[in-house]
Coordinates of N, CA, C and O in Angstrom, one line a residue:
M1 N 0.8 -1.2 0.0 CA 0.0 0.0 0.0 C 0.9 1.2 0.0 O 1.8 1.4 0.8
T2 N 0.6 2.2 -0.8 CA 1.4 3.4 -0.9 C 0.6 4.6 -0.7 O -0.7 4.6 -1.0
D3 N 1.2 5.7 -0.4 CA 0.5 7.0 -0.3 C 1.2 8.0 -1.2 O 1.9 7.6 -2.1
A4 N 0.9 9.3 -1.1 CA 1.4 10.3 -2.0 C 2.9 10.4 -1.9 O 3.6 10.8 -2.8
V5 N 3.5 10.1 -0.7 CA 4.9 10.3 -0.5 C 5.7 9.1 -1.0 O 6.7 9.2 -1.6
G6 N 5.2 7.9 -0.7 CA 5.9 6.7 -1.1 C 5.3 5.5 -0.3 O 4.2 5.5 0.2
S7 N 6.1 4.5 -0.2 CA 5.7 3.3 0.5 C 5.7 3.5 2.0 O 6.6 4.1 2.5
L8 N 4.7 3.0 2.6 CA 4.6 3.0 4.1 C 5.4 2.0 4.7 O 5.8 2.1 5.9
D9 N 5.8 0.9 4.0 CA 6.5 -0.2 4.6 C 8.0 0.1 4.7 O 8.7 -0.5 5.6
T10 N 8.5 1.0 3.9 CA 10.0 1.3 4.0 C 10.2 2.8 4.5 O 9.4 3.7 4.2
P11 N 11.2 3.0 5.4 CA 11.4 4.3 5.9 C 11.9 5.3 4.8 O 12.4 4.8 3.7
D12 N 11.8 6.6 5.0 CA 12.2 7.6 4.1 C 13.7 7.5 3.9 O 14.5 7.0 4.8
A13 N 14.2 7.9 2.8 CA 15.6 7.9 2.5 C 16.4 8.8 3.5 O 17.5 8.5 3.8
Q14 N 15.8 9.9 3.9 CA 16.6 10.8 4.8 C 16.7 10.2 6.2 O 17.6 10.6 7.0
D15 N 15.8 9.2 6.6 CA 15.9 8.6 7.9 C 17.0 7.5 7.9 O 17.5 7.2 9.0
E16 N 17.3 7.0 6.7 CA 18.4 6.0 6.7 C 19.7 6.6 6.5 O 19.9 7.5 5.6
A17 N 20.7 6.2 7.3 CA 22.1 6.7 7.1 C 22.9 5.5 6.8 O 22.8 4.5 7.5
P18 N 23.8 5.6 5.9 CA 24.7 4.5 5.6 C 25.6 4.2 6.9 O 25.8 5.1 7.7
E19 N 26.0 3.0 7.0 CA 26.7 2.6 8.2 C 28.0 3.4 8.3 O 28.5 3.6 9.4
S20 N 28.6 3.8 7.2 CA 29.9 4.6 7.3 C 29.7 5.9 7.9 O 30.6 6.5 8.4
Q21 N 28.5 6.5 7.8 CA 28.2 7.9 8.3 C 27.8 7.9 9.8 O 27.9 8.9 10.4
K22 N 27.4 6.7 10.3 CA 27.1 6.7 11.7 C 28.3 6.7 12.5 O 29.2 5.9 12.3
K23 N 28.3 7.6 13.5 CA 29.5 7.7 14.4 C 29.2 7.1 15.7 O 28.2 7.4 16.3
T24 N 30.1 6.2 16.2 CA 29.9 5.7 17.5 C 30.9 6.4 18.4 O 32.1 6.4 18.1
R25 N 30.4 6.9 19.5 CA 31.2 7.6 20.4 C 31.6 6.7 21.6 O 30.7 6.1 22.2
K26 N 32.9 6.5 21.8 CA 33.3 5.6 22.9 C 34.0 6.4 24.0 O 35.0 6.1 24.5
G27 N 33.4 7.6 24.3 CA 33.9 8.3 25.4 C 34.6 9.6 24.9 O 34.6 10.6 25.6
G28 N 35.3 9.5 23.8 CA 36.0 10.7 23.3 C 37.1 11.2 24.2 O 37.8 10.5 24.9
K29 N 37.3 12.5 24.2 CA 38.4 13.1 25.0 C 38.1 13.1 26.5 O 39.0 13.0 27.3
R30 N 36.9 13.2 26.8 CA 36.5 13.2 28.3 C 36.9 11.9 29.0 O 37.2 12.0 30.2
A31 N 36.8 10.8 28.3 CA 37.0 9.6 29.0 C 38.5 9.4 29.3 O 38.9 8.6 30.2
K32 N 39.4 10.1 28.6 CA 40.8 9.9 28.7 C 41.4 10.6 29.9 O 42.4 10.3 30.4
K33 N 40.6 11.7 30.4 CA 41.1 12.5 31.5 C 40.4 12.0 32.8 O 39.3 11.6 32.8
G34 N 41.2 12.2 33.9 CA 40.6 11.8 35.2 C 39.7 12.9 35.7 O 39.6 14.0 35.1
P35 N 39.0 12.6 36.7 CA 38.0 13.6 37.3 C 38.7 14.8 37.8 O 38.2 15.9 37.7
L36 N 39.9 14.8 38.3 CA 40.6 16.0 38.8 C 41.0 16.9 37.6 O 41.0 18.1 37.7
K37 N 41.5 16.3 36.5 CA 41.8 17.0 35.4 C 40.6 17.7 34.8 O 40.7 18.9 34.3
R38 N 39.5 17.0 34.7 CA 38.3 17.6 34.2 C 37.8 18.8 35.1 O 37.4 19.8 34.6
L39 N 37.9 18.6 36.4 CA 37.6 19.7 37.4 C 38.5 20.9 37.2 O 38.0 22.0 37.2
A40 N 39.8 20.6 37.0 CA 40.7 21.8 36.8 C 40.4 22.5 35.5 O 40.4 23.7 35.4
L41 N 40.1 21.7 34.4 CA 39.7 22.3 33.2 C 38.4 23.2 33.3 O 38.3 24.3 32.8
F42 N 37.5 22.7 34.1 CA 36.2 23.4 34.3 C 36.5 24.7 35.0 O 36.0 25.8 34.6
Y43 N 37.4 24.8 36.0 CA 37.7 26.0 36.7 C 38.5 27.0 35.8 O 38.3 28.2 35.9
R44 N 39.4 26.4 35.0 CA 40.1 27.3 34.1 C 39.1 28.0 33.1 O 39.3 29.1 32.7
Q45 N 38.1 27.2 32.6 CA 37.2 27.8 31.7 C 36.3 28.8 32.4 O 35.9 29.8 31.8
I46 N 36.0 28.6 33.7 CA 35.2 29.6 34.5 C 36.0 30.9 34.6 O 35.5 32.0 34.3
V47 N 37.3 30.8 34.9 CA 38.1 32.0 35.0 C 38.3 32.7 33.7 O 38.2 34.0 33.6
A48 N 38.4 32.0 32.6 CA 38.5 32.6 31.3 C 37.2 33.3 30.9 O 37.3 34.4 30.3
E49 N 36.1 32.8 31.2 CA 34.8 33.4 31.0 C 34.6 34.7 31.8 O 34.1 35.7 31.3
L50 N 35.1 34.6 33.1 CA 34.9 35.8 33.9 C 35.8 37.0 33.5 O 35.5 38.1 33.7
R51 N 36.9 36.6 32.8 CA 37.8 37.7 32.3 C 37.1 38.4 31.1 O 37.5 39.6 30.8
K52 N 36.2 37.8 30.5 CA 35.5 38.4 29.3 C 34.4 39.3 29.8 O 33.9 40.1 29.0
V53 N 34.0 39.2 31.0 CA 32.8 40.0 31.5 C 33.2 41.5 31.6 O 34.3 41.8 32.0
V54 N 32.3 42.3 31.2 CA 32.5 43.8 31.3 C 31.8 44.2 32.6 O 30.6 44.2 32.7
W55 N 32.6 44.5 33.6 CA 32.1 44.8 34.9 C 31.6 46.2 35.0 O 32.3 47.1 34.4
P56 N 30.5 46.5 35.7 CA 30.1 47.9 35.8 C 31.0 48.7 36.7 O 31.6 48.2 37.6
S57 N 31.0 50.0 36.4 CA 31.8 50.9 37.3 C 31.0 51.1 38.6 O 29.8 50.7 38.7
R58 N 31.6 51.7 39.6 CA 31.0 52.0 40.9 C 29.7 52.9 40.7 O 28.7 52.7 41.3
N59 N 29.9 53.9 39.8 CA 28.7 54.8 39.6 C 27.6 54.0 38.9 O 26.4 54.2 39.3
Q60 N 27.9 53.2 37.9 CA 26.8 52.4 37.3 C 26.2 51.4 38.3 O 24.9 51.3 38.3
L61 N 27.0 50.8 39.1 CA 26.5 49.9 40.1 C 25.5 50.6 41.1 O 24.5 50.0 41.4
T62 N 25.9 51.8 41.5 CA 25.1 52.5 42.5 C 23.7 52.9 41.8 O 22.7 52.8 42.4
T63 N 23.8 53.3 40.5 CA 22.6 53.7 39.8 C 21.7 52.5 39.6 O 20.5 52.5 39.9
Y64 N 22.2 51.3 39.2 CA 21.4 50.1 39.0 C 20.8 49.7 40.3 O 19.6 49.3 40.4
T65 N 21.6 49.7 41.4 CA 21.1 49.3 42.7 C 19.9 50.2 43.2 O 18.9 49.7 43.7
T66 N 20.1 51.5 43.0 CA 19.0 52.5 43.4 C 17.8 52.2 42.6 O 16.6 52.2 43.1
V67 N 17.9 52.0 41.3 CA 16.7 51.7 40.4 C 16.0 50.4 40.9 O 14.8 50.4 41.0
V68 N 16.7 49.4 41.2 CA 16.1 48.2 41.6 C 15.4 48.3 43.0 O 14.3 47.9 43.1
I69 N 16.0 49.0 43.9 CA 15.4 49.2 45.2 C 14.1 50.1 45.1 O 13.1 49.7 45.7
I70 N 14.2 51.1 44.2 CA 13.0 51.9 44.0 C 11.9 51.1 43.4 O 10.7 51.2 43.8
F71 N 12.2 50.3 42.4 CA 11.2 49.4 41.7 C 10.6 48.5 42.7 O 9.4 48.3 42.7
V72 N 11.4 47.9 43.6 CA 10.9 46.9 44.5 C 9.9 47.6 45.5 O 8.9 47.0 45.9
V73 N 10.3 48.8 46.0 CA 9.4 49.5 46.9 C 8.1 49.9 46.2 O 7.0 49.7 46.8
I74 N 8.1 50.3 45.0 CA 6.9 50.6 44.2 C 6.0 49.3 44.1 O 4.8 49.4 44.3
M75 N 6.6 48.2 43.8 CA 5.9 47.0 43.6 C 5.3 46.5 44.9 O 4.2 46.0 45.0
I76 N 6.0 46.7 46.0 CA 5.5 46.3 47.4 C 4.3 47.2 47.7 O 3.3 46.7 48.1
G77 N 4.4 48.5 47.4 CA 3.2 49.4 47.6 C 2.0 49.0 46.7 O 0.9 48.9 47.2
L78 N 2.3 48.6 45.5 CA 1.2 48.2 44.6 C 0.5 47.0 45.1 O -0.7 46.9 45.1
V79 N 1.3 46.0 45.4 CA 0.7 44.7 45.9 C 0.0 44.9 47.2 O -1.1 44.3 47.4
T80 N 0.5 45.8 48.1 CA -0.2 46.1 49.4 C -1.6 46.7 49.1 O -2.6 46.4 49.7
V81 N -1.6 47.7 48.2 CA -2.9 48.4 47.9 C -3.9 47.4 47.3 O -5.0 47.4 47.6
I82 N -3.4 46.5 46.4 CA -4.3 45.5 45.7 C -4.8 44.6 46.8 O -6.0 44.2 46.8
D83 N -3.9 44.1 47.7 CA -4.3 43.2 48.7 C -5.3 43.8 49.7 O -6.3 43.2 50.1
Y84 N -5.1 45.1 50.1 CA -6.0 45.8 50.9 C -7.4 45.9 50.3 O -8.4 45.7 50.9
G85 N -7.4 46.3 49.0 CA -8.6 46.4 48.3 C -9.4 45.1 48.1 O -10.6 45.1 48.3
L86 N -8.7 44.0 47.8 CA -9.4 42.7 47.7 C -9.9 42.2 49.1 O -10.9 41.6 49.1
D87 N -9.1 42.5 50.1 CA -9.5 42.2 51.5 C -10.9 42.8 51.8 O -11.8 42.2 52.3
H88 N -11.0 44.1 51.6 CA -12.2 44.9 51.8 C -13.3 44.4 50.9 O -14.5 44.3 51.4
A89 N -13.0 44.1 49.7 CA -14.1 43.6 48.7 C -14.6 42.2 49.2 O -15.8 42.0 49.2
A90 N -13.7 41.4 49.7 CA -14.1 40.1 50.2 C -15.0 40.2 51.4 O -16.0 39.5 51.6
K91 N -14.6 41.1 52.3 CA -15.4 41.3 53.5 C -16.7 41.9 53.2 O -17.7 41.6 53.8
Y92 N -16.8 42.8 52.2 CA -18.1 43.4 51.8 C -19.0 42.3 51.2 O -20.2 42.2 51.4
V93 N -18.4 41.4 50.3 CA -19.2 40.4 49.6 C -19.7 39.3 50.6 O -20.8 38.9 50.6
F94 N -18.7 38.8 51.4 CA -19.0 37.7 52.2 C -19.4 38.0 53.7 O -19.7 37.1 54.5
G95 N -19.4 39.3 54.0 CA -19.9 39.8 55.2 C -18.9 39.7 56.3 O -18.8 39.4 57.4

């Protein structure tokens, strides 16, 4: 039985890969190193990434911190007002 694409009994050609193209991984480079060497490599990569980071200046850090604190205070006030309003609405409705 066939459909518009082809036979239902055989898989599509793109699903089949010749045996020569299939790669079997037997651990690769990671299996050759011990756990301490892998841990040392991990920390070296962390230090290398941290060197790429553009750190903010003290002035920028103060500005960002102030903005975050002001935003949090505004959100606390907003949630408090909404909670107060819903509390009174629930007391009005349910007595």
